[in-house]
Coordinates of C-alpha atoms in Angstrom, one line a residue:
Chain M
M1 CA -13.9 -50.7 2.7
N2 CA -13.3 -48.6 5.9
I3 CA -15.7 -49.3 8.7
R4 CA -16.2 -46.7 11.4
S5 CA -17.1 -48.6 14.5
H6 CA -18.8 -47.1 17.5
T7 CA -16.0 -48.7 19.3
R8 CA -13.6 -47.6 16.5
G9 CA -13.9 -50.7 15.3
G10 CA -8.7 -67.2 -19.7
R11 CA -6.1 -65.8 -21.9
S12 CA -7.4 -68.0 -24.6
A13 CA -10.7 -66.2 -24.5
A14 CA -8.9 -62.9 -25.0
R15 CA -7.1 -64.3 -28.0
L16 CA -10.4 -65.6 -29.5
A17 CA -12.0 -62.2 -29.0
F18 CA -9.0 -60.5 -30.6
V19 CA -9.3 -62.7 -33.7
L20 CA -13.1 -62.1 -33.9
V21 CA -12.7 -58.4 -33.5
A22 CA -9.9 -58.2 -36.1
A23 CA -11.9 -60.3 -38.5
F24 CA -15.1 -58.3 -38.2
G25 CA -13.1 -55.0 -38.1
A26 CA -11.7 -55.7 -41.5
F27 CA -15.1 -55.5 -43.0
A28 CA -16.4 -52.6 -41.0
P29 CA -15.8 -49.1 -42.2
G30 CA -15.9 -46.9 -39.0
R31 CA -19.2 -47.0 -37.3
A32 CA -20.9 -47.8 -34.0
A33 CA -21.7 -51.4 -35.1
V34 CA -21.8 -53.6 -38.2
S35 CA -25.0 -55.0 -39.7
V36 CA -25.5 -58.7 -40.2
G37 CA -29.0 -58.9 -41.8
E38 CA -31.4 -57.2 -39.4
A39 CA -29.0 -57.6 -36.5
Q40 CA -26.2 -55.3 -35.5
V41 CA -22.9 -56.7 -34.1
G42 CA -20.3 -54.7 -32.3
G43 CA -17.2 -55.4 -30.2
F44 CA -13.8 -54.3 -29.0
F45 CA -10.6 -55.7 -27.7
S46 CA -7.9 -53.8 -25.7
Q47 CA -4.5 -54.6 -24.3
G48 CA -2.7 -52.3 -22.0
Y49 CA 0.3 -51.8 -19.8
L50 CA 0.5 -50.3 -16.3
T51 CA 3.3 -49.3 -14.0
T52 CA 3.5 -47.5 -10.7
S53 CA 6.3 -45.9 -8.7
N54 CA 7.4 -46.2 -5.1
D55 CA 6.5 -49.9 -4.9
V56 CA 2.8 -49.0 -4.7
N57 CA 0.4 -51.4 -6.3
Y58 CA -2.6 -49.5 -7.7
P59 CA -5.2 -50.2 -9.0
A60 CA -3.8 -53.8 -9.2
E61 CA -0.4 -55.3 -8.8
T62 CA 1.5 -52.8 -10.9
S63 CA 4.7 -51.8 -9.2
G64 CA 7.0 -53.9 -11.5
G65 CA 4.9 -53.0 -14.5
T66 CA 2.2 -55.4 -15.8
A67 CA 0.6 -56.2 -19.1
D68 CA -2.2 -58.0 -17.3
F69 CA -4.6 -55.3 -18.4
R70 CA -7.1 -56.1 -21.1
E71 CA -10.8 -56.2 -22.1
A72 CA -12.8 -57.8 -24.8
A73 CA -16.5 -57.8 -25.7
I74 CA -18.8 -58.9 -28.5
N75 CA -22.4 -57.9 -28.7
A76 CA -25.4 -58.4 -31.0
T77 CA -28.7 -56.6 -31.1
L78 CA -31.8 -57.6 -33.1
P79 CA -34.9 -55.4 -33.7
I80 CA -38.2 -57.2 -33.7
G81 CA -40.9 -54.9 -35.3
S82 CA -40.5 -51.2 -34.6
K83 CA -40.5 -51.0 -30.8
L84 CA -39.0 -54.3 -29.6
R85 CA -35.4 -55.1 -29.4
I86 CA -33.3 -58.0 -28.0
G87 CA -29.6 -58.1 -27.5
A88 CA -26.7 -59.4 -25.4
Q89 CA -23.0 -58.8 -24.8
V90 CA -20.3 -61.2 -23.6
F91 CA -17.3 -59.6 -21.9
E92 CA -14.1 -60.6 -20.3
Y93 CA -11.3 -58.5 -18.6
R94 CA -8.2 -58.7 -16.6
L95 CA -6.8 -56.0 -14.4
G96 CA -4.0 -57.7 -12.6
D97 CA -5.8 -60.5 -10.7
Y98 CA -9.2 -58.8 -11.1
G99 CA -11.5 -60.2 -13.8
D100 CA -9.3 -63.3 -14.3
D101 CA -10.1 -63.3 -18.1
R102 CA -13.4 -65.0 -17.2
I103 CA -16.1 -64.6 -19.8
V104 CA -19.3 -63.2 -18.4
L105 CA -22.7 -62.2 -19.8
D106 CA -22.3 -58.5 -19.4
W107 CA -25.8 -57.5 -20.5
A108 CA -28.7 -59.4 -22.1
S109 CA -32.0 -57.7 -22.4
V110 CA -35.4 -57.3 -24.0
D111 CA -36.3 -53.7 -24.6
Y112 CA -39.8 -52.4 -25.4
N113 CA -39.9 -48.7 -26.2
V114 CA -43.5 -47.8 -26.0
A115 CA -42.9 -44.1 -26.7
P116 CA -40.1 -41.6 -26.0
E117 CA -41.6 -41.0 -22.6
F118 CA -41.7 -44.6 -21.5
G119 CA -39.8 -47.8 -22.2
L120 CA -39.1 -51.0 -20.4
R121 CA -35.9 -53.0 -20.4
A122 CA -35.6 -56.4 -18.6
G123 CA -33.0 -59.1 -18.2
R124 CA -29.4 -58.3 -17.4
V125 CA -29.3 -54.6 -17.7
K126 CA -26.4 -52.1 -17.5
K127 CA -26.7 -50.2 -14.3
P128 CA -27.4 -46.4 -14.6
R129 CA -25.0 -44.6 -12.3
G130 CA -23.6 -41.1 -12.8
L131 CA -22.6 -40.0 -16.3
Y132 CA -20.5 -42.9 -17.4
N133 CA -21.2 -46.2 -15.5
E134 CA -23.2 -47.8 -18.3
A135 CA -20.3 -47.1 -20.8
L136 CA -17.5 -47.9 -18.3
D137 CA -15.7 -50.3 -20.6
L138 CA -16.0 -48.2 -23.8
D139 CA -12.5 -46.8 -24.5
L140 CA -13.8 -45.6 -27.8
V141 CA -15.8 -42.7 -26.3
R142 CA -13.2 -40.9 -24.3
P143 CA -9.5 -40.0 -24.1
F144 CA -9.0 -41.5 -20.7
V145 CA -7.6 -44.9 -19.9
F146 CA -9.1 -44.8 -16.4
L147 CA -12.2 -42.7 -15.5
P148 CA -11.8 -41.0 -12.1
M149 CA -11.4 -44.1 -9.9
G150 CA -13.2 -42.7 -6.9
V151 CA -16.5 -42.7 -8.8
Y152 CA -15.7 -45.4 -11.3
D153 CA -13.6 -48.0 -9.5
P154 CA -12.2 -50.4 -12.1
R155 CA -11.7 -53.0 -9.4
L156 CA -15.4 -53.2 -8.7
R157 CA -16.3 -53.5 -12.4
D158 CA -17.6 -57.0 -12.0
F159 CA -20.1 -55.9 -9.4
N160 CA -21.1 -52.4 -10.6
A161 CA -21.6 -53.0 -14.3
S162 CA -25.1 -54.5 -14.5
F163 CA -28.0 -56.1 -12.6
D164 CA -30.6 -58.8 -13.2
G165 CA -34.0 -57.3 -13.1
A166 CA -36.0 -54.5 -14.9
M167 CA -35.7 -50.9 -15.6
I168 CA -38.1 -48.3 -16.9
Y169 CA -36.8 -45.3 -18.8
G170 CA -37.9 -42.3 -20.8
S171 CA -37.5 -38.7 -21.8
L172 CA -39.9 -36.0 -21.0
E173 CA -40.0 -32.8 -23.1
A174 CA -40.3 -29.6 -21.1
G175 CA -40.6 -27.0 -23.8
Q176 CA -38.3 -24.0 -23.2
A177 CA -37.0 -25.7 -20.1
G178 CA -35.3 -28.5 -22.1
S179 CA -36.1 -32.1 -21.4
F180 CA -35.7 -34.7 -18.6
D181 CA -34.3 -38.2 -19.0
Y182 CA -35.1 -40.7 -16.3
K183 CA -34.3 -44.4 -15.4
A184 CA -35.5 -46.4 -12.5
F185 CA -34.5 -50.0 -11.8
Y186 CA -35.0 -52.9 -9.4
G187 CA -33.2 -56.2 -9.4
T188 CA -30.4 -58.2 -7.9
T189 CA -26.7 -58.8 -8.6
D190 CA -24.2 -61.5 -7.9
I191 CA -21.5 -60.8 -5.4
S192 CA -18.7 -63.1 -6.5
T193 CA -16.1 -64.3 -4.0
K194 CA -14.3 -66.3 -6.7
E195 CA -10.7 -65.7 -7.5
G196 CA -10.4 -62.4 -9.4
S197 CA -13.5 -60.8 -7.8
G198 CA -12.9 -57.1 -7.2
V199 CA -15.7 -56.8 -4.7
A200 CA -14.3 -59.7 -2.7
D201 CA -11.0 -57.8 -2.5
Y202 CA -12.9 -54.7 -1.4
L203 CA -14.3 -56.7 1.5
R204 CA -10.9 -58.4 2.1
N205 CA -9.2 -55.0 2.3
A206 CA -11.1 -54.3 5.5
G207 CA -8.8 -56.9 7.1
I208 CA -11.6 -58.4 9.2
F209 CA -12.4 -61.7 7.5
E210 CA -11.6 -63.6 4.3
P211 CA -14.8 -63.4 2.3
T212 CA -16.0 -66.9 1.1
E213 CA -19.7 -66.1 1.0
A214 CA -21.5 -62.9 -0.1
D215 CA -25.0 -62.1 -1.1
L216 CA -27.5 -59.3 -1.2
D217 CA -31.3 -59.2 -1.3
A218 CA -31.8 -56.5 -4.0
T219 CA -30.4 -53.5 -5.7
Y220 CA -32.6 -50.6 -6.8
G221 CA -32.3 -46.9 -7.7
A222 CA -33.1 -44.0 -9.9
W223 CA -31.3 -41.8 -12.3
A224 CA -32.5 -38.5 -13.7
F225 CA -30.9 -35.9 -15.9
W226 CA -32.0 -32.5 -17.0
N227 CA -31.0 -31.5 -20.5
T228 CA -31.0 -27.8 -19.8
P229 CA -31.9 -25.1 -22.3
V230 CA -28.2 -24.2 -22.5
A231 CA -27.1 -26.3 -25.5
G232 CA -24.8 -29.2 -24.5
L233 CA -25.4 -28.7 -20.7
R234 CA -27.0 -31.5 -18.7
V235 CA -27.1 -32.0 -14.9
G236 CA -28.3 -35.1 -13.1
L237 CA -28.6 -37.1 -9.9
S238 CA -28.4 -40.8 -9.5
Y239 CA -29.1 -42.8 -6.4
S240 CA -28.9 -46.5 -5.7
V241 CA -29.2 -48.9 -2.8
L242 CA -27.7 -52.3 -2.2
D243 CA -30.2 -53.9 0.1
S244 CA -29.2 -56.3 2.9
V245 CA -25.6 -57.1 1.9
I246 CA -24.0 -59.8 3.9
S247 CA -20.7 -61.5 3.6
S248 CA -18.8 -64.0 5.8
G249 CA -15.7 -66.1 6.0
P250 CA -12.8 -67.0 8.3
F251 CA -12.0 -64.3 10.8
V252 CA -8.5 -63.0 9.8
P253 CA -6.8 -63.0 13.3
M254 CA -8.3 -66.4 14.1
P255 CA -9.3 -68.3 10.9
V256 CA -11.0 -71.1 12.8
L257 CA -13.6 -68.6 13.8
E258 CA -16.3 -67.2 11.4
G259 CA -16.6 -63.5 10.9
S260 CA -19.3 -61.6 9.0
I261 CA -20.3 -58.1 7.9
E262 CA -23.9 -57.0 7.3
L263 CA -24.9 -53.8 5.6
P264 CA -28.7 -53.3 5.8
A265 CA -28.7 -50.6 3.1
Y266 CA -25.5 -49.5 1.4
K267 CA -26.3 -46.3 -0.6
N268 CA -24.7 -44.4 -3.4
M269 CA -25.5 -41.0 -4.6
I270 CA -23.8 -39.1 -7.5
F271 CA -24.5 -35.5 -8.6
S272 CA -23.3 -35.0 -12.2
V273 CA -22.7 -32.1 -14.6
E274 CA -21.6 -32.4 -18.2
Y275 CA -21.1 -29.7 -20.8
L276 CA -20.4 -30.3 -24.5
K277 CA -19.2 -27.2 -26.3
D278 CA -17.8 -27.7 -29.9
D279 CA -14.9 -30.1 -29.5
W280 CA -14.7 -29.8 -25.7
T281 CA -16.3 -32.0 -23.1
F282 CA -16.3 -30.8 -19.5
A283 CA -17.6 -33.0 -16.7
A284 CA -17.8 -32.9 -12.9
E285 CA -19.3 -35.4 -10.4
Y286 CA -19.7 -35.6 -6.7
G287 CA -20.4 -39.0 -5.2
R288 CA -21.0 -40.4 -1.8
D289 CA -21.3 -44.0 -0.5
W290 CA -22.6 -44.6 2.9
G291 CA -24.4 -47.2 5.1
D292 CA -24.6 -48.7 8.5
A293 CA -22.4 -51.8 9.1
R294 CA -22.6 -54.6 11.6
I295 CA -19.6 -56.8 12.1
Q296 CA -19.9 -60.0 14.0
V297 CA -17.5 -62.7 15.2
P298 CA -19.7 -64.9 17.4
G299 CA -16.7 -67.0 18.6
I300 CA -15.3 -64.1 20.6
G301 CA -18.5 -62.3 21.3
L302 CA -17.8 -59.5 18.9
D303 CA -20.9 -57.6 17.7
N304 CA -20.1 -54.1 16.5
L305 CA -22.5 -51.6 15.0
G306 CA -20.9 -48.9 13.0
D307 CA -21.0 -47.1 9.7
T308 CA -19.0 -46.7 6.5
E309 CA -18.8 -43.6 4.4
S310 CA -16.7 -42.2 1.5
V311 CA -16.9 -39.1 -0.5
T312 CA -15.4 -38.5 -4.0
W313 CA -15.5 -35.9 -6.6
Y314 CA -13.7 -34.8 -9.8
F315 CA -13.7 -32.4 -12.7
S316 CA -12.4 -33.2 -16.1
A317 CA -11.9 -31.6 -19.5
A318 CA -11.3 -33.2 -22.8
R319 CA -10.8 -31.8 -26.3
R320 CA -10.9 -33.5 -29.7
L321 CA -8.1 -31.7 -31.6
N322 CA -8.7 -33.3 -34.9
Q323 CA -9.7 -36.7 -36.4
R324 CA -6.5 -38.3 -35.0
F325 CA -5.9 -36.7 -31.6
E326 CA -7.8 -36.1 -28.4
I327 CA -6.4 -34.9 -25.1
G328 CA -7.9 -34.8 -21.6
A329 CA -7.1 -34.2 -18.0
Y330 CA -8.9 -34.5 -14.7
Y331 CA -8.4 -34.0 -11.0
S332 CA -10.2 -36.4 -8.7
H333 CA -10.3 -36.7 -4.9
F334 CA -11.4 -39.5 -2.7
S335 CA -11.8 -39.4 1.1
A336 CA -12.5 -42.3 3.3
E337 CA -14.6 -40.5 6.0
T338 CA -14.6 -43.5 8.3
A339 CA -10.9 -44.6 7.9
P340 CA -9.5 -46.0 11.2
A341 CA -6.9 -43.9 13.0
G342 CA -3.5 -44.3 11.4
E343 CA -4.9 -45.4 8.0
P344 CA -4.8 -43.1 4.9
D345 CA -8.0 -41.1 4.6
S346 CA -7.6 -39.1 1.4
Q347 CA -6.3 -39.4 -2.1
G348 CA -5.9 -36.9 -4.8
D349 CA -5.3 -37.9 -8.4
F350 CA -4.2 -35.6 -11.2
A351 CA -4.3 -37.4 -14.6
A352 CA -3.4 -36.3 -18.1
S353 CA -4.2 -38.3 -21.2
L354 CA -3.5 -38.4 -24.9
R355 CA -5.5 -40.5 -27.4
F356 CA -4.3 -41.2 -30.9
D357 CA -6.7 -42.8 -33.5
I358 CA -4.5 -44.7 -35.8
N359 CA -7.5 -45.4 -38.0
E360 CA -11.2 -45.9 -37.5
H361 CA -10.7 -49.2 -35.7
V362 CA -7.5 -48.8 -33.8
L363 CA -6.6 -46.3 -31.1
V364 CA -3.8 -45.9 -28.7
K365 CA -3.9 -44.0 -25.4
V366 CA -1.2 -43.0 -22.9
E367 CA -2.0 -41.5 -19.5
G368 CA 0.0 -40.3 -16.6
H369 CA -1.2 -39.9 -13.0
Y370 CA 0.3 -38.1 -10.1
I371 CA -1.4 -39.5 -7.0
D372 CA -1.1 -37.9 -3.6
G373 CA -2.3 -40.1 -0.7
Q374 CA -3.4 -43.8 -0.6
A375 CA -6.9 -43.9 0.8
H376 CA -8.1 -45.7 -2.3
V377 CA -5.2 -48.1 -2.4
F378 CA -5.9 -51.7 -1.2
D379 CA -3.5 -53.9 0.8
T380 CA -4.5 -57.4 -0.3
P381 CA -2.8 -60.3 -2.0
S382 CA -4.0 -58.9 -5.4
A383 CA -2.6 -55.5 -4.6
P384 CA 0.0 -55.8 -1.8
N385 CA 0.8 -52.5 -0.2
P386 CA 2.3 -53.3 3.2
N387 CA 3.6 -49.7 3.4
R388 CA 0.3 -48.1 2.7
A389 CA 0.2 -46.4 6.1
A390 CA 3.1 -44.3 5.0
D391 CA 0.6 -42.6 2.7
E392 CA 3.1 -41.2 0.3
S393 CA 2.6 -39.9 -3.2
F394 CA 3.3 -42.0 -6.3
T395 CA 2.8 -42.0 -10.1
L396 CA 0.8 -44.4 -12.3
F397 CA 1.5 -44.7 -16.0
A398 CA -1.0 -46.4 -18.3
A399 CA -0.8 -47.2 -22.0
K400 CA -3.6 -49.0 -23.9
M401 CA -4.4 -50.0 -27.5
T402 CA -8.0 -50.7 -28.5
L403 CA -9.4 -52.4 -31.6
S404 CA -13.1 -51.9 -32.2
F405 CA -15.8 -52.4 -34.7
Chain T
M1 CA -27.3 8.6 -63.4
K2 CA -29.5 7.6 -60.5
T3 CA -31.6 5.5 -62.9
T4 CA -28.6 3.7 -64.3
L5 CA -27.3 2.8 -60.9
L6 CA -30.8 1.5 -59.9
R7 CA -30.9 -0.6 -63.1
W8 CA -27.4 -2.1 -62.4
G9 CA -28.5 -2.8 -58.8
L10 CA -31.6 -4.7 -60.0
L11 CA -29.7 -6.6 -62.6
S12 CA -27.1 -7.7 -60.0
L13 CA -29.9 -8.9 -57.7
L14 CA -31.5 -10.9 -60.5
A15 CA -28.1 -12.3 -61.5
F16 CA -27.2 -13.5 -58.0
A17 CA -30.7 -14.6 -56.9
P18 CA -30.4 -18.1 -58.4
L19 CA -27.0 -18.6 -56.7
A20 CA -28.5 -17.7 -53.4
A21 CA -31.3 -20.2 -53.9
L22 CA -28.7 -22.9 -54.5
R23 CA -26.6 -22.0 -51.5
A24 CA -25.6 -25.2 -49.8
E25 CA -27.0 -26.0 -46.4
P26 CA -27.4 -29.3 -44.5
V27 CA -30.9 -30.6 -44.5
I28 CA -32.7 -33.5 -42.9
I29 CA -34.2 -36.0 -45.3
V30 CA -36.7 -38.7 -44.6
H31 CA -38.4 -41.5 -46.6
K32 CA -41.3 -40.4 -48.7
G33 CA -43.6 -42.7 -46.7
L34 CA -43.1 -40.3 -43.8
E35 CA -44.7 -37.4 -45.6
G36 CA -47.3 -35.9 -43.2
Q37 CA -45.6 -37.2 -40.1
A38 CA -44.7 -34.7 -37.4
L39 CA -41.1 -33.6 -38.3
D40 CA -40.7 -30.6 -36.0
P41 CA -37.2 -30.0 -34.6
A42 CA -38.0 -31.6 -31.2
T43 CA -39.2 -34.8 -33.0
V44 CA -36.2 -34.9 -35.3
K45 CA -33.9 -34.5 -32.3
S46 CA -35.6 -37.2 -30.3
V47 CA -35.3 -39.5 -33.4
L48 CA -31.7 -38.8 -34.0
L49 CA -30.7 -39.3 -30.4
G50 CA -32.5 -42.7 -30.2
K51 CA -35.3 -41.7 -27.9
K52 CA -38.0 -42.1 -30.4
V53 CA -37.6 -45.5 -32.2
A54 CA -40.8 -45.7 -34.1
W55 CA -42.7 -43.2 -36.3
D56 CA -46.3 -42.4 -35.6
N57 CA -47.3 -44.5 -38.7
G58 CA -45.7 -47.5 -37.0
S59 CA -42.6 -47.9 -39.1
R60 CA -39.2 -48.4 -37.4
V61 CA -36.8 -45.5 -37.3
T62 CA -33.6 -46.2 -39.3
I63 CA -30.9 -43.5 -39.2
A64 CA -28.5 -43.0 -42.1
A65 CA -25.5 -41.0 -40.9
L66 CA -22.7 -39.5 -42.9
K67 CA -19.5 -40.5 -41.2
S68 CA -17.9 -37.1 -41.0
G69 CA -17.3 -33.8 -42.8
P70 CA -18.8 -30.4 -42.9
V71 CA -22.3 -31.6 -43.9
A72 CA -22.5 -34.1 -41.0
D73 CA -21.2 -31.4 -38.6
G74 CA -23.6 -28.8 -39.8
A75 CA -26.6 -31.0 -39.8
L76 CA -25.9 -32.5 -36.4
K77 CA -25.0 -29.1 -34.9
A78 CA -28.4 -27.8 -36.1
A79 CA -30.5 -30.8 -35.2
V80 CA -28.9 -32.2 -32.0
D81 CA -26.3 -29.6 -31.0
Q82 CA -23.4 -32.2 -31.4
T83 CA -20.4 -32.6 -33.6
A84 CA -20.2 -35.7 -35.7
S85 CA -17.6 -37.2 -33.3
Q86 CA -19.9 -36.5 -30.3
F87 CA -22.9 -38.0 -32.2
L88 CA -20.9 -41.1 -33.0
N89 CA -19.9 -41.5 -29.3
H90 CA -23.5 -41.0 -28.2
W91 CA -24.5 -43.9 -30.4
R92 CA -21.5 -46.1 -29.4
R93 CA -22.6 -45.7 -25.8
L94 CA -26.2 -46.7 -26.7
A95 CA -25.4 -49.5 -29.1
M96 CA -22.7 -51.1 -27.0
T97 CA -24.8 -51.1 -23.8
G98 CA -28.1 -52.4 -25.0
G99 CA -29.6 -48.9 -25.4
G100 CA -30.4 -48.9 -29.1
L101 CA -29.7 -49.8 -32.7
A102 CA -26.8 -47.7 -34.1
P103 CA -27.2 -45.5 -37.2
K104 CA -26.2 -47.0 -40.6
S105 CA -23.0 -45.2 -41.6
F106 CA -22.2 -44.0 -45.1
E107 CA -19.2 -42.4 -46.8
S108 CA -21.0 -40.2 -49.3
E109 CA -24.2 -38.1 -49.5
A110 CA -25.3 -40.0 -52.6
E111 CA -25.3 -43.3 -50.5
V112 CA -27.3 -41.6 -47.8
L113 CA -29.8 -40.2 -50.3
K114 CA -30.2 -43.6 -52.0
F115 CA -30.6 -45.5 -48.6
V116 CA -33.2 -43.0 -47.3
A117 CA -35.2 -43.1 -50.6
E118 CA -35.3 -46.9 -50.5
T119 CA -35.8 -47.6 -46.8
P120 CA -39.2 -47.1 -45.2
G121 CA -38.8 -45.2 -41.9
A122 CA -35.3 -43.9 -42.8
I123 CA -34.0 -40.5 -41.8
G124 CA -30.7 -39.0 -42.8
F125 CA -28.9 -35.7 -43.6
V126 CA -27.3 -34.4 -46.8
D127 CA -26.5 -31.1 -48.3
S128 CA -29.5 -29.2 -49.8
T129 CA -27.9 -29.4 -53.3
T130 CA -27.8 -33.2 -53.0
A131 CA -31.4 -33.7 -51.9
D132 CA -34.0 -34.4 -54.6
A133 CA -37.6 -35.4 -55.1
S134 CA -36.9 -39.1 -54.1
V135 CA -37.1 -38.0 -50.4
V136 CA -38.9 -35.5 -48.2
V137 CA -36.7 -32.6 -47.2
V138 CA -36.8 -31.1 -43.7
K139 CA -34.7 -28.1 -42.8
A140 CA -32.1 -29.1 -40.2
G141 CA -32.9 -27.5 -36.8
G142 CA -36.3 -26.3 -38.0

């Protein structure tokens, strides 16, 4: 997080998941889920490898190469009658220090679909944000190892994935004009400061205080997409607010003092376009995060009002070549509009990916990135980058294998 | 001479007419209990994409999908403008994120036909030459 001041101021879990996925997979001929009576069960497990050049650690501690890159999930959904459905998914991941292989309840919801025009989902619900946030963890649906990280930051996965509350949703037919899909939600979400918390590292990266407490009052937002009359083309806008975010902890220069940051309303907006044409998928998104920020260290009389803002965009193309191969590429750009003087303020990322489906349950991906700039690179114990100010270019290589059923 | 040519023309038309009638094309099929339900292209699209989860008679929608192949591609292109791979990804996104119950997946058209015939509320797609009187046939894409 870059603040512009007015003064310029469980590995065992993964193994268990692997065994379960492999066991279920053996009985599941390629589909989106398997049936167990009326219920449907699905899941995946992935293991990857990351390495970066030039001693840069991004998105985690990667410069010497790391296999601390994996995800696993198991979900079950049960219909009750024709319109009611309950379901849940447990999830764990590790990206360097982030995630820490901790098993979390990723989503657990009750869904009542009154009609195509109106439905209600409540519980722990996946957060609608842009084209892909709800399906952020689903390697199965894209050729990329990493979605463009400015919009879909894998370090913030623990925070951005879902919320506790309720969402209404629906689809409105508009005749010759196509149709409109909408979602609107209200709830809250936990901001963890435990070891492995990506959002804590995001706060830590500001270098002001060591976050030991963090909370927010609410999160709310809306998501609307227009399925245009042009076949395969949809455009949409999503907007969300984190209301009254506050975090505190020891002030870094003088840890005996307490420092804090307060964001009355931290906002995110994403404009999205996606076009499916035969075996091609084209996508582009423009996103902006912004909000006022108040930093206080009462012990030294510091009370700064400022703001924070970042802008990111990308365009991507992917093509399914045949049943085995899919390729993809994107260019994404991130700019920290409020980066302090001397800090990197932009980052461009060109990525190219190859996906190979060994069979219906096992796929392998390789991906190369050429990254110019380090505005999206942290300098924290989980991603040490003491030379970040040099702002040089570097490469990131990622390989990943995913089993799914 | 003119009359002979005309006769040959008519005979040819008569000879090929039955073949034309049997020409294969993907069709949407639904359980017989859904006869009389609105099955216009917009409704079929809404059902196949998971937006409409219950029929107007109250029965739950159950989708029977062919895993891949030209019939799946043809039917899905006509009904929802997606390839079989895109359709599978659409449902993976929904099923894995709490957004719906995934289609039942089948290797063969015969399995799809049998499932749809036996399951109230079921909808699927097969080739027109596979469909029979055990189900209600709807032209894919209207």
